[in-house]
Amino acid sequence: MALGTQDTIAKKIAKVAGQVAGIKSMYDEERSCLEIVQQIAAVRSALSSVAKDLLASEASRCARCRTPEDFDRILKTLVELS
């Protein structure tokens, strides 16, 4: 995985961790269910983005050093997540 990509993914994961902590605080504060569910949806979307970035990075790596079957498997997973 390229360093720039690794840094970007690490930042996204840290952001998601902060969002999850925020959801717990919202729950503890008995905030509106709608607000909490909206934040959960945002976290799900952010995690999906992280997964796509990781898979794209892996697909790129597979294209350089793995078998065509591995590359096909990664591409299929990317399409399923879209």
C-alpha positions as a Markdown table, in Angstrom:
| # | Residue | x | y | z |
|---|---|---|---|---|
| 1 | Met | 0.0 | 0.0 | 0.0 |
| 2 | Ala | 1.4 | 3.4 | -1.0 |
| 3 | Leu | 2.3 | 5.6 | 2.0 |
| 4 | Gly | 0.0 | 8.4 | 0.8 |
| 5 | Thr | -2.9 | 6.0 | 0.5 |
| 6 | Gln | -2.1 | 4.5 | 3.9 |
| 7 | Asp | -2.0 | 8.0 | 5.5 |
| 8 | Thr | -5.4 | 8.8 | 3.9 |
| 9 | Ile | -7.0 | 5.6 | 5.1 |
| 10 | Ala | -5.6 | 6.0 | 8.6 |
| 11 | Lys | -7.1 | 9.5 | 8.8 |
| 12 | Lys | -10.4 | 8.2 | 7.6 |
| 13 | Ile | -10.4 | 5.4 | 10.2 |
| 14 | Ala | -9.5 | 8.0 | 13.0 |
| 15 | Lys | -12.4 | 10.1 | 11.8 |
| 16 | Val | -14.8 | 7.2 | 12.0 |
| 17 | Ala | -13.5 | 6.3 | 15.5 |
| 18 | Gly | -14.3 | 9.9 | 16.5 |
| 19 | Gln | -17.8 | 9.7 | 15.0 |
| 20 | Val | -18.5 | 6.4 | 16.9 |
| 21 | Ala | -17.4 | 8.0 | 20.2 |
| 22 | Gly | -19.7 | 10.9 | 19.3 |
| 23 | Ile | -22.6 | 8.5 | 18.8 |
| 24 | Lys | -21.9 | 7.0 | 22.3 |
| 25 | Ser | -21.9 | 10.4 | 23.8 |
| 26 | Met | -25.2 | 11.3 | 22.0 |
| 27 | Tyr | -26.7 | 8.1 | 23.3 |
| 28 | Asp | -25.5 | 8.7 | 26.9 |
| 29 | Glu | -26.9 | 12.3 | 26.7 |
| 30 | Glu | -30.3 | 10.8 | 25.5 |
| 31 | Arg | -30.2 | 12.8 | 22.4 |
| 32 | Ser | -32.9 | 12.4 | 19.8 |
| 33 | Cys | -33.1 | 8.9 | 18.2 |
| 34 | Leu | -33.3 | 10.6 | 14.7 |
| 35 | Glu | -30.0 | 12.5 | 15.4 |
| 36 | Ile | -28.3 | 9.3 | 16.5 |
| 37 | Val | -29.5 | 7.3 | 13.6 |
| 38 | Gln | -28.3 | 10.0 | 11.2 |
| 39 | Gln | -24.9 | 9.8 | 12.7 |
| 40 | Ile | -24.9 | 6.0 | 12.4 |
| 41 | Ala | -25.8 | 6.4 | 8.7 |
| 42 | Ala | -22.8 | 8.7 | 8.4 |
| 43 | Val | -20.5 | 6.2 | 10.0 |
| 44 | Arg | -21.7 | 3.4 | 7.8 |
| 45 | Ser | -21.0 | 5.6 | 4.7 |
| 46 | Ala | -17.6 | 6.5 | 6.0 |
| 47 | Leu | -16.7 | 2.9 | 6.7 |
| 48 | Ser | -17.9 | 1.9 | 3.2 |
| 49 | Ser | -15.5 | 4.6 | 1.8 |
| 50 | Val | -12.6 | 3.2 | 3.9 |
| 51 | Ala | -13.4 | -0.4 | 2.6 |
| 52 | Lys | -13.5 | 0.8 | -1.0 |
| 53 | Asp | -10.1 | 2.6 | -0.5 |
| 54 | Leu | -8.6 | -0.5 | 1.0 |
| 55 | Leu | -9.9 | -2.7 | -1.7 |
| 56 | Ala | -8.8 | -0.3 | -4.5 |
| 57 | Ser | -5.3 | -0.2 | -2.9 |
| 58 | Glu | -5.3 | -4.0 | -2.8 |
| 59 | Ala | -6.5 | -4.3 | -6.4 |
| 60 | Ser | -3.7 | -2.0 | -7.5 |
| 61 | Arg | -1.2 | -4.1 | -5.6 |
| 62 | Cys | -2.6 | -7.3 | -7.0 |
| 63 | Ala | -2.3 | -5.9 | -10.5 |
| 64 | Arg | 1.4 | -5.6 | -9.9 |
| 65 | Cys | 2.3 | -8.8 | -8.0 |
| 66 | Arg | -0.4 | -11.3 | -7.7 |
| 67 | Thr | -2.4 | -13.7 | -9.8 |
| 68 | Pro | -5.2 | -12.7 | -12.2 |
| 69 | Glu | -7.6 | -14.7 | -10.0 |
| 70 | Asp | -6.7 | -12.5 | -7.0 |
| 71 | Phe | -7.2 | -9.4 | -9.0 |
| 72 | Asp | -10.6 | -10.6 | -10.3 |
| 73 | Arg | -11.7 | -11.4 | -6.8 |
| 74 | Ile | -10.8 | -7.9 | -5.5 |
| 75 | Leu | -12.6 | -6.3 | -8.5 |
| 76 | Lys | -15.7 | -8.4 | -7.9 |
| 77 | Thr | -15.7 | -7.3 | -4.2 |
| 78 | Leu | -15.3 | -3.6 | -5.2 |
| 79 | Val | -18.3 | -3.9 | -7.5 |
| 80 | Glu | -20.4 | -5.5 | -4.9 |
| 81 | Leu | -19.7 | -2.7 | -2.4 |
| 82 | Ser | -20.6 | 0.0 | -4.9 |
